[in-house]
Amino acid sequence: MSTAGQPVSRSRWLALSAMLFAVAMTFIDQTIVAIAAPDLSGELGLSRGGSQWVINAYLVALAAGFAFFGRLADVVGSKRMVLIGIIGFAATSALCGATPTGDLASAWIITFRALQGLSAAVMFPAALAVVVASFPVQERGKALAIFFGVSGGLTAIGPIAGGYLTQWTWRSIFWINIPVAVVAVVLTVMAGISSHGRKEPIDVPGAVLIAAGMAFSVLGLEQAGTWGWGDWRTIACIVGGLVLLAWFVAVERRTEHPLIKLRIFNDRAFAVDNAVLFFSMIAFVPVFFFASVYAQVALGYDANNAGLYLLCFFGGFAPAAQVAGRMLDSRGAKPCLLIGGVLGTAGFAIWASMLTDLSLGSQWWAIVLSGAGIGFILGPASTDAVNRAIGASYGEVTGISQTLRNYGSALGMAVLGTLLSQVFTSRLTSTLIGAGVPADQAATIAGESASQGAGGSAGASGSIPQALQQAVAMDFAVATRAVIIGMAVVLAISFLLAFLHPGGRVTEESTSPAAPVPENA
């Protein structure tokens, strides 16, 4: 039975498969574009700022749209929103791949990357809502363990796929989304997912405020590494964005039909789930980026082997997600969050201590342990949060959770990226001065190398004499160690927050009327 006492669709596993194909594109795109960025920028003649905006435009649009489109999925129906998102993502991917060379290139690709991010924001909350509504509470943990396990693996596969596809052309990283989208549309139609929504008004002022607040604050975080944390533009974006978000909360409290029913945060379990997700995401998405750069700069791997390095993380993440899903169904979320906090904190701390060994052979088991910790957290926290939706407004609560997750990953990239750059610059400057390079020249070289390294370039040390390359690799390993220690700290915070969770399982009887179920139920 479903959460409303209605029969669950016989096609629920087909619905899950359809949604996995739908979100596959968005998860791969989180990491694949960074790998192809040097080739893309070189062919299109983009400036460094333009190259950064190819990534930022997607992330800012994604962050701005989650809450609104999650709520819209409840109103117009999740199936419609999923199909709109899939078709939009495929169309904008094709247009990104078709970017012309010349003066129009920068504006073209940045515009369609932003629209691609909006399409992902349309699709993801609705896709997750479809999966949640298709499974009864007692099977939801298992289903979402598969959903988050596979999607997490796709995040890790992005750099590997990017490495191989760019050997043909960077355009293929966008074109690969088109056949995936076709399969997703076909499976979505075959699954017979209901198109029914809820006839409720949309809170337009609230939608504008949260979109602007998220866009400005995430933009400030994304650009902090380029502009500098003390730059007025960074401060204006972050502070202005937070002010808009505070204004949004004030507006929602006095709105009859708010975009987000803030009383959901009165549920302590929901609040703890989202707090744990926020801190965990500071580590989860950034770890793929920083580990990939470490593998290239410190270990000397090429892009393809750097991607394989990341599979160690997925080797722990995937099985842990499956175990955690079953544990959630039988015992509730709290044990999963506590176990994940312990494993994640220990894994990242041990991994950090081994980074200066400059050997995957000594690190792999700690990387696996780190992945297992995250695997125990993400699925159970996300599932438990949506199980507590008011009136089964699954699109709304998935929009909330995804907004917080996206904000956490943006914060992690910004703060940890700055930490990496500062530690590497300091270490490399000292190394160069010790080798007889004048202090001013050493600082300049170190700053340029840190900028390239933090940007994902394997050639971060290209301007350094060959005799010093090993020392540079060690300096970068020390800088990455600081980043991974930071990730251990946020996992420790997640562990402490998990103690505040009231525990227990959400049952069929405790849930509110369900969101739409598939038509052939």
Coordinates of C-alpha atoms in Angstrom, one line a residue:
M1 CA 0.0 0.0 0.0
S2 CA 1.1 3.6 -0.6
T3 CA 1.3 6.3 2.0
A4 CA -2.3 7.3 1.3
G5 CA -3.7 3.8 1.6
Q6 CA -3.8 3.6 -2.2
P7 CA -2.2 0.6 -4.0
V8 CA 1.3 1.1 -5.1
S9 CA 2.0 0.8 -8.8
R10 CA 3.1 -2.5 -10.1
S11 CA 5.5 -0.4 -12.2
R12 CA 7.3 1.2 -9.3
W13 CA 10.6 -0.3 -10.2
L14 CA 10.2 0.9 -13.8
A15 CA 9.4 4.4 -12.4
L16 CA 12.7 4.2 -10.3
S17 CA 14.6 3.2 -13.4
A18 CA 13.1 6.1 -15.4
M19 CA 14.0 8.6 -12.7
L20 CA 17.6 7.2 -12.5
F21 CA 18.0 7.8 -16.2
A22 CA 16.6 11.3 -15.8
V23 CA 18.9 12.4 -13.0
A24 CA 21.9 10.6 -14.5
M25 CA 22.5 13.5 -16.7
T26 CA 22.5 16.1 -13.9
F27 CA 24.9 14.1 -11.6
I28 CA 27.4 13.4 -14.4
D29 CA 27.3 17.1 -15.3
Q30 CA 28.3 18.1 -11.8
T31 CA 31.9 16.8 -12.4
I32 CA 32.3 16.1 -16.1
V33 CA 32.5 19.7 -17.3
A34 CA 35.4 20.6 -15.0
I35 CA 37.5 17.9 -16.7
A36 CA 36.7 19.1 -20.2
A37 CA 37.1 22.8 -19.2
P38 CA 40.7 23.2 -20.6
D39 CA 39.8 21.8 -24.0
L40 CA 36.5 23.7 -24.1
S41 CA 38.2 27.0 -23.2
G42 CA 41.0 26.5 -25.6
E43 CA 38.9 25.8 -28.7
L44 CA 36.4 28.6 -27.9
G45 CA 39.0 31.1 -26.9
L46 CA 37.3 31.8 -23.5
S47 CA 39.0 34.0 -20.9
R48 CA 39.7 32.5 -17.5
G49 CA 36.6 34.4 -16.2
G50 CA 34.5 33.0 -19.1
S51 CA 35.7 29.4 -18.3
Q52 CA 34.7 29.9 -14.7
W53 CA 31.3 31.1 -15.7
V54 CA 30.7 28.0 -17.8
I55 CA 30.7 26.1 -14.5
N56 CA 29.2 28.9 -12.3
A57 CA 26.2 29.6 -14.5
Y58 CA 25.0 26.0 -14.1
L59 CA 25.5 25.9 -10.4
V60 CA 23.9 29.3 -9.7
A61 CA 20.8 28.5 -11.8
L62 CA 20.5 25.1 -10.2
A63 CA 20.7 26.6 -6.7
A64 CA 18.2 29.3 -7.5
G65 CA 15.5 27.0 -8.9
F66 CA 15.3 24.0 -6.6
A67 CA 12.8 25.4 -4.0
F68 CA 10.4 26.9 -6.6
F69 CA 10.4 24.0 -9.0
G70 CA 10.0 21.5 -6.1
R71 CA 6.9 23.3 -5.0
L72 CA 5.7 23.6 -8.6
A73 CA 6.0 19.8 -8.9
D74 CA 3.4 19.4 -6.2
V75 CA 1.0 21.8 -7.9
V76 CA 1.2 20.8 -11.6
G77 CA 2.3 17.1 -11.1
S78 CA 5.7 15.5 -10.8
K79 CA 5.4 13.7 -14.2
R80 CA 5.0 16.9 -16.1
M81 CA 7.9 18.5 -14.4
V82 CA 10.1 15.5 -14.9
L83 CA 9.4 15.5 -18.7
I84 CA 9.8 19.2 -19.0
G85 CA 13.2 18.9 -17.1
I86 CA 14.4 16.0 -19.2
I87 CA 13.5 17.6 -22.6
G88 CA 14.9 21.0 -21.4
F89 CA 18.1 19.4 -20.2
A90 CA 18.6 17.5 -23.4
A91 CA 17.9 20.5 -25.6
T92 CA 20.2 22.8 -23.7
S93 CA 22.9 20.1 -23.7
A94 CA 22.6 19.9 -27.5
L95 CA 22.9 23.7 -27.7
C96 CA 25.9 23.7 -25.4
G97 CA 27.6 21.1 -27.6
A98 CA 26.8 23.2 -30.7
T99 CA 28.5 26.4 -29.3
P100 CA 29.9 28.3 -32.3
T101 CA 33.5 29.6 -32.3
G102 CA 34.1 33.3 -32.4
D103 CA 32.8 36.3 -30.6
L104 CA 29.5 34.7 -29.8
A105 CA 31.0 31.6 -28.1
S106 CA 31.2 32.9 -24.5
A107 CA 27.7 34.4 -24.3
W108 CA 26.2 31.3 -26.1
I109 CA 27.6 28.6 -23.8
I110 CA 27.2 30.5 -20.6
T111 CA 23.5 31.2 -21.4
F112 CA 22.7 27.6 -22.3
R113 CA 24.6 26.3 -19.3
A114 CA 22.4 28.5 -17.1
L115 CA 19.3 27.1 -18.8
Q116 CA 20.7 23.6 -18.4
G117 CA 21.0 24.3 -14.6
L118 CA 17.4 25.5 -14.5
S119 CA 16.3 22.3 -16.3
A120 CA 18.1 20.2 -13.7
A121 CA 16.3 22.2 -11.0
V122 CA 13.0 21.4 -12.7
M123 CA 13.8 17.7 -13.0
F124 CA 15.5 16.6 -9.8
P125 CA 12.9 17.4 -7.1
A126 CA 10.1 16.1 -9.3
A127 CA 12.1 12.9 -10.0
L128 CA 12.8 12.3 -6.4
A129 CA 9.1 13.0 -5.5
V130 CA 8.1 10.3 -8.1
V131 CA 10.3 7.7 -6.5
V132 CA 9.1 8.5 -3.0
A133 CA 5.4 8.5 -4.1
S134 CA 5.8 5.2 -5.9
F135 CA 7.0 3.1 -2.9
P136 CA 5.4 2.4 0.4
V137 CA 7.2 3.7 3.5
Q138 CA 8.5 0.2 4.4
E139 CA 10.3 -0.1 1.1
R140 CA 11.3 3.5 0.6
G141 CA 14.7 3.2 2.2
K142 CA 15.7 0.4 -0.1
A143 CA 14.5 2.2 -3.2
L144 CA 16.1 5.5 -2.3
A145 CA 19.3 3.7 -1.4
I146 CA 19.5 2.5 -5.0
F147 CA 18.6 6.0 -6.2
F148 CA 21.2 7.8 -4.2
G149 CA 23.8 5.0 -4.6
V150 CA 23.6 5.0 -8.3
S151 CA 23.4 8.8 -8.6
G152 CA 26.4 9.1 -6.3
G153 CA 28.3 6.7 -8.5
L154 CA 27.5 8.8 -11.5
T155 CA 29.1 11.8 -9.8
A156 CA 32.3 9.7 -9.5
I157 CA 32.0 8.5 -13.1
G158 CA 31.8 12.1 -14.5
P159 CA 35.6 12.7 -14.4
I160 CA 36.3 9.2 -16.0
A161 CA 33.7 9.8 -18.8
G162 CA 35.0 13.3 -19.3
G163 CA 38.6 12.1 -19.7
Y164 CA 37.6 9.6 -22.4
L165 CA 35.0 11.8 -24.2
T166 CA 37.3 14.8 -24.5
Q167 CA 39.8 12.6 -26.4
W168 CA 37.2 12.8 -29.2
T169 CA 35.8 16.3 -28.7
W170 CA 34.8 18.3 -25.6
R171 CA 31.4 18.7 -27.3
S172 CA 30.6 15.1 -26.7
I173 CA 30.3 15.7 -22.9
F174 CA 27.1 17.5 -23.7
W175 CA 25.9 15.4 -26.6
I176 CA 26.1 12.2 -24.5
N177 CA 23.0 13.5 -22.6
I178 CA 20.7 13.3 -25.6
P179 CA 20.5 9.4 -25.8
V180 CA 20.2 9.2 -22.1
A181 CA 17.3 11.7 -22.2
V182 CA 15.5 9.7 -24.9
V183 CA 15.6 6.5 -22.7
A184 CA 14.4 8.5 -19.7
V185 CA 11.4 9.9 -21.6
V186 CA 10.4 6.5 -22.9
L187 CA 10.7 4.9 -19.5
T188 CA 8.8 7.7 -17.8
V189 CA 5.9 7.3 -20.2
M190 CA 6.0 3.5 -19.9
A191 CA 5.9 3.7 -16.1
G192 CA 2.4 5.3 -16.1
I193 CA 3.2 7.9 -13.6
S194 CA 0.3 10.1 -12.6
S195 CA 0.1 13.6 -14.0
H196 CA -2.2 14.9 -11.2
G197 CA -1.1 17.8 -9.1
R198 CA -2.7 19.9 -6.3
K199 CA -4.8 22.9 -7.2
E200 CA -3.0 25.4 -5.0
P201 CA -1.8 29.0 -5.6
I202 CA 1.9 29.6 -6.2
D203 CA 3.6 32.1 -3.9
V204 CA 5.3 34.2 -6.5
P205 CA 6.9 36.8 -4.1
G206 CA 8.4 33.9 -2.1
A207 CA 9.6 32.3 -5.3
V208 CA 11.4 35.5 -6.4
L209 CA 12.9 36.1 -3.0
I210 CA 14.4 32.6 -2.5
A211 CA 15.6 32.3 -6.1
A212 CA 17.4 35.7 -5.8
G213 CA 18.7 34.9 -2.4
M214 CA 20.1 31.6 -3.4
A215 CA 21.5 32.9 -6.7
F216 CA 23.3 35.9 -5.1
S217 CA 24.7 34.0 -2.2
V218 CA 25.9 31.0 -4.2
L219 CA 27.4 33.4 -6.8
G220 CA 29.4 35.1 -4.1
L221 CA 30.6 31.7 -2.8
E222 CA 31.5 30.5 -6.3
Q223 CA 33.4 33.7 -7.2
A224 CA 35.1 34.2 -3.8
G225 CA 38.2 32.3 -5.1
T226 CA 38.4 34.7 -8.1
W227 CA 37.3 38.0 -6.6
G228 CA 38.8 37.4 -3.1
W229 CA 36.8 37.0 0.1
G230 CA 37.4 40.7 1.0
D231 CA 36.3 42.0 -2.4
W232 CA 33.1 44.2 -2.2
R233 CA 31.5 42.0 -4.9
T234 CA 31.9 38.8 -2.9
I235 CA 30.7 40.5 0.3
A236 CA 27.8 42.2 -1.5
C237 CA 26.6 38.9 -3.1
I238 CA 26.9 36.7 0.0
V239 CA 25.4 39.3 2.5
G240 CA 22.8 40.5 0.0
G241 CA 21.8 36.9 -0.7
L242 CA 21.5 36.1 3.0
V243 CA 19.4 39.2 3.6
L244 CA 17.0 38.2 0.8
L245 CA 16.7 34.7 2.3
A246 CA 15.9 36.2 5.7
W247 CA 13.3 38.4 4.0
F248 CA 11.9 35.2 2.3
V249 CA 11.5 33.6 5.7
A250 CA 9.6 36.7 7.1
V251 CA 7.3 36.7 4.0
E252 CA 6.6 33.0 4.3
R253 CA 5.5 33.3 7.9
R254 CA 2.6 35.6 7.0
T255 CA 1.6 34.1 3.6
E256 CA -1.5 32.0 3.5
H257 CA -0.2 29.6 0.8
P258 CA 3.6 29.8 1.2
L259 CA 6.1 28.4 -1.2
I260 CA 7.6 26.5 1.7
K261 CA 5.6 25.5 4.8
L262 CA 8.2 26.5 7.4
R263 CA 6.4 24.7 10.1
I264 CA 7.9 21.5 8.7
F265 CA 11.1 22.6 10.5
N266 CA 9.2 22.2 13.8
D267 CA 9.6 18.5 13.2
R268 CA 12.9 17.9 14.9
A269 CA 13.7 14.9 12.8
F270 CA 13.2 16.9 9.6
A271 CA 15.4 19.7 10.9
V272 CA 18.2 17.4 12.0
D273 CA 18.0 15.4 8.7
N274 CA 18.6 18.6 6.7
A275 CA 21.3 19.9 9.0
V276 CA 23.2 16.6 8.7
L277 CA 22.7 16.8 4.9
F278 CA 24.0 20.4 4.7
F279 CA 27.2 19.6 6.6
S280 CA 27.7 16.3 4.8
M281 CA 27.4 17.9 1.4
I282 CA 30.3 20.3 2.3
A283 CA 32.4 17.2 1.9
F284 CA 30.5 15.0 -0.6
V285 CA 30.5 16.9 -3.9
P286 CA 33.8 18.8 -3.3
V287 CA 35.7 15.6 -2.5
F288 CA 35.4 14.5 -6.2
F289 CA 36.9 17.7 -7.4
F290 CA 39.8 18.0 -4.8
A291 CA 40.7 14.3 -5.0
S292 CA 40.8 14.5 -8.8
V293 CA 43.1 17.5 -8.7
Y294 CA 45.3 15.8 -6.0
A295 CA 45.6 12.7 -8.1
Q296 CA 46.8 14.7 -11.1
V297 CA 49.0 17.3 -9.4
A298 CA 50.5 15.2 -6.5
L299 CA 50.4 11.7 -7.9
G300 CA 51.0 12.6 -11.5
Y301 CA 48.0 10.8 -12.9
D302 CA 46.4 11.7 -16.2
A303 CA 42.7 12.7 -16.2
N304 CA 41.5 9.1 -16.9
N305 CA 43.5 7.6 -14.0
A306 CA 42.4 10.4 -11.7
G307 CA 38.8 9.4 -12.4
L308 CA 39.7 5.8 -11.5
Y309 CA 41.2 7.1 -8.2
L310 CA 37.7 8.4 -7.3
L311 CA 36.2 5.0 -7.8
C312 CA 37.7 4.0 -4.5
F313 CA 35.3 6.4 -2.8
F314 CA 32.4 4.9 -4.7
G315 CA 33.6 1.5 -3.7
G316 CA 32.7 2.4 -0.1
F317 CA 29.7 4.6 -0.9
A318 CA 27.6 2.2 -3.0
P319 CA 27.5 -0.9 -0.7
A320 CA 27.1 1.4 2.4
A321 CA 24.1 3.1 0.8
Q322 CA 22.4 -0.3 0.3
V323 CA 23.0 -1.4 3.8
A324 CA 21.9 1.9 5.2
G325 CA 18.7 1.8 3.1
R326 CA 17.7 -1.5 4.6
M327 CA 18.6 -0.3 8.1
L328 CA 16.5 2.8 7.6
D329 CA 13.5 0.6 6.7
S330 CA 13.9 -1.6 9.8
R331 CA 15.3 0.8 12.4
G332 CA 14.9 4.4 11.2
A333 CA 17.4 7.0 10.2
K334 CA 19.2 7.8 13.5
P335 CA 21.4 4.6 13.6
C336 CA 22.4 5.2 10.0
L337 CA 23.4 8.8 10.7
L338 CA 25.4 7.9 13.7
I339 CA 27.3 5.1 11.9
G340 CA 27.9 7.3 8.9
G341 CA 29.2 10.1 11.1
V342 CA 31.7 7.8 12.8
L343 CA 32.9 6.1 9.6
G344 CA 33.1 9.4 7.7
T345 CA 35.0 11.2 10.4
A346 CA 37.4 8.4 10.8
G347 CA 37.8 7.7 7.1
F348 CA 38.5 11.3 6.1
A349 CA 40.9 11.8 9.1
I350 CA 42.9 8.7 8.2
W351 CA 42.9 9.5 4.5
A352 CA 44.2 13.0 5.3
S353 CA 47.1 11.5 7.3
M354 CA 48.1 9.3 4.3
L355 CA 48.0 11.9 1.6
T356 CA 51.7 12.8 1.9
D357 CA 52.6 9.1 1.2
L358 CA 51.9 10.0 -2.4
S359 CA 50.6 6.4 -3.0
L360 CA 47.2 5.1 -3.8
G361 CA 48.3 1.8 -2.4
S362 CA 48.4 3.1 1.1
Q363 CA 45.3 5.3 0.9
W364 CA 42.7 3.2 -0.9
W365 CA 41.1 1.6 2.2
A366 CA 40.8 5.0 4.0
I367 CA 39.1 6.4 0.8
V368 CA 36.7 3.5 0.8
L369 CA 35.9 4.1 4.5
S370 CA 35.2 7.8 3.8
G371 CA 32.8 6.8 1.0
A372 CA 31.1 4.4 3.3
G373 CA 30.5 7.1 5.9
I374 CA 28.8 9.4 3.3
G375 CA 26.9 6.4 2.0
F376 CA 25.3 5.8 5.4
I377 CA 24.2 9.4 5.7
L378 CA 22.9 10.7 2.4
G379 CA 20.1 8.2 1.5
P380 CA 18.7 7.8 5.0
A381 CA 18.7 11.5 5.8
S382 CA 17.1 12.4 2.5
T383 CA 14.5 9.6 2.8
D384 CA 13.6 10.4 6.4
A385 CA 13.2 14.0 5.5
V386 CA 10.7 13.4 2.6
N387 CA 8.8 10.8 4.7
R388 CA 7.9 13.7 7.1
A389 CA 6.4 15.9 4.4
I390 CA 3.3 17.9 5.4
G391 CA 0.4 16.5 3.4
A392 CA 2.9 14.4 1.4
S393 CA 4.1 17.5 -0.5
Y394 CA 7.1 15.5 -1.7
G395 CA 8.2 18.0 -4.3
E396 CA 8.3 20.7 -1.7
V397 CA 10.4 18.9 0.8
T398 CA 12.8 17.5 -1.8
G399 CA 13.1 21.1 -3.1
I400 CA 14.0 22.2 0.5
S401 CA 16.5 19.3 1.0
Q402 CA 18.1 19.8 -2.4
T403 CA 18.5 23.6 -1.8
L404 CA 20.3 22.9 1.4
R405 CA 22.4 20.2 -0.2
N406 CA 23.4 22.5 -3.1
Y407 CA 24.2 25.3 -0.7
G408 CA 26.4 23.1 1.4
S409 CA 28.4 21.9 -1.6
A410 CA 28.8 25.5 -2.9
L411 CA 30.1 26.5 0.6
G412 CA 32.4 23.5 0.7
M413 CA 33.9 24.3 -2.7
A414 CA 34.4 28.0 -1.8
V415 CA 35.9 27.6 1.7
L416 CA 37.9 24.4 1.0
G417 CA 39.2 25.8 -2.3
T418 CA 40.4 28.9 -0.5
L419 CA 42.1 26.8 2.1
L420 CA 43.8 24.7 -0.5
S421 CA 45.1 27.7 -2.4
Q422 CA 46.4 29.4 0.8
V423 CA 48.2 26.4 2.2
F424 CA 49.7 25.5 -1.2
T425 CA 50.8 29.0 -1.9
S426 CA 52.5 29.3 1.5
R427 CA 54.3 25.9 1.2
L428 CA 55.4 26.4 -2.4
T429 CA 56.7 29.9 -1.7
S430 CA 58.9 28.5 1.0
T431 CA 60.1 25.7 -1.2
L432 CA 61.1 28.1 -4.0
I433 CA 62.8 30.5 -1.7
G434 CA 64.7 27.5 -0.2
A435 CA 65.8 26.6 -3.7
G436 CA 67.3 30.1 -4.2
V437 CA 64.4 31.7 -6.1
P438 CA 64.0 35.4 -5.1
A439 CA 61.1 36.0 -2.7
D440 CA 59.0 38.2 -5.0
Q441 CA 59.4 35.8 -7.9
A442 CA 58.7 32.8 -5.7
A443 CA 55.5 34.4 -4.4
T444 CA 54.4 35.1 -8.0
I445 CA 55.1 31.6 -9.3
A446 CA 53.4 30.1 -6.2
G447 CA 50.3 32.2 -6.6
E448 CA 50.0 31.3 -10.3
S449 CA 50.6 27.6 -9.6
A450 CA 48.0 27.6 -6.7
S451 CA 45.5 29.3 -9.0
Q452 CA 46.0 26.6 -11.7
G453 CA 46.0 23.8 -9.2
A454 CA 42.8 25.0 -7.5
G455 CA 41.2 25.2 -10.9
G456 CA 41.7 21.6 -11.6
S457 CA 44.8 21.8 -13.8
A458 CA 47.2 18.9 -13.8
G459 CA 49.8 21.4 -14.9
A460 CA 49.8 23.4 -11.7
S461 CA 53.5 23.1 -11.4
G462 CA 54.3 23.6 -15.0
S463 CA 56.4 26.7 -14.4
I464 CA 58.5 25.0 -11.7
P465 CA 62.0 23.6 -12.4
Q466 CA 62.0 19.9 -13.0
A467 CA 64.3 19.3 -10.1
L468 CA 61.6 20.7 -7.7
Q469 CA 58.7 18.8 -9.1
Q470 CA 58.7 16.2 -6.3
A471 CA 58.8 19.0 -3.7
V472 CA 55.9 20.6 -5.4
A473 CA 53.9 17.4 -5.4
M474 CA 54.5 17.1 -1.6
D475 CA 53.5 20.7 -1.1
F476 CA 50.2 20.1 -2.9
A477 CA 49.6 16.9 -0.9
V478 CA 50.0 18.9 2.3
A479 CA 47.5 21.5 1.0
T480 CA 45.1 18.7 0.1
R481 CA 45.5 17.2 3.6
A482 CA 44.2 20.5 5.1
V483 CA 41.1 20.2 2.8
I484 CA 40.4 16.5 3.8
I485 CA 40.9 17.4 7.4
G486 CA 38.2 20.1 6.9
M487 CA 35.9 17.4 5.5
A488 CA 36.6 15.2 8.6
V489 CA 35.6 18.1 10.8
V490 CA 32.2 18.7 9.0
L491 CA 31.5 14.9 9.2
A492 CA 32.2 15.1 12.9
I493 CA 29.7 18.0 13.1
S494 CA 27.2 15.8 11.3
F495 CA 27.8 13.0 13.8
L496 CA 27.1 15.3 16.8
L497 CA 24.0 16.6 15.1
A498 CA 22.7 13.1 14.6
F499 CA 22.4 12.7 18.4
L500 CA 19.6 15.3 18.3
H501 CA 17.5 13.1 16.0
P502 CA 14.5 11.8 18.0
G503 CA 14.9 8.4 16.3
G504 CA 12.1 6.0 15.4
R505 CA 10.6 5.1 12.0
V506 CA 8.0 6.8 9.9
T507 CA 5.1 4.4 9.5
E508 CA 2.2 4.2 7.0
E509 CA -0.2 5.4 9.7
S510 CA 1.9 8.5 10.6
T511 CA 2.2 9.8 7.1
S512 CA -0.2 12.4 5.6
P513 CA -2.2 11.9 2.3
A514 CA 0.1 10.9 -0.4
A515 CA 1.3 12.5 -3.5
P516 CA 0.1 11.1 -6.8
V517 CA 0.9 7.4 -7.5
P518 CA 1.3 5.9 -11.0
E519 CA -1.8 5.6 -13.1
N520 CA -1.7 1.8 -13.4
A521 CA -1.7 1.4 -9.6

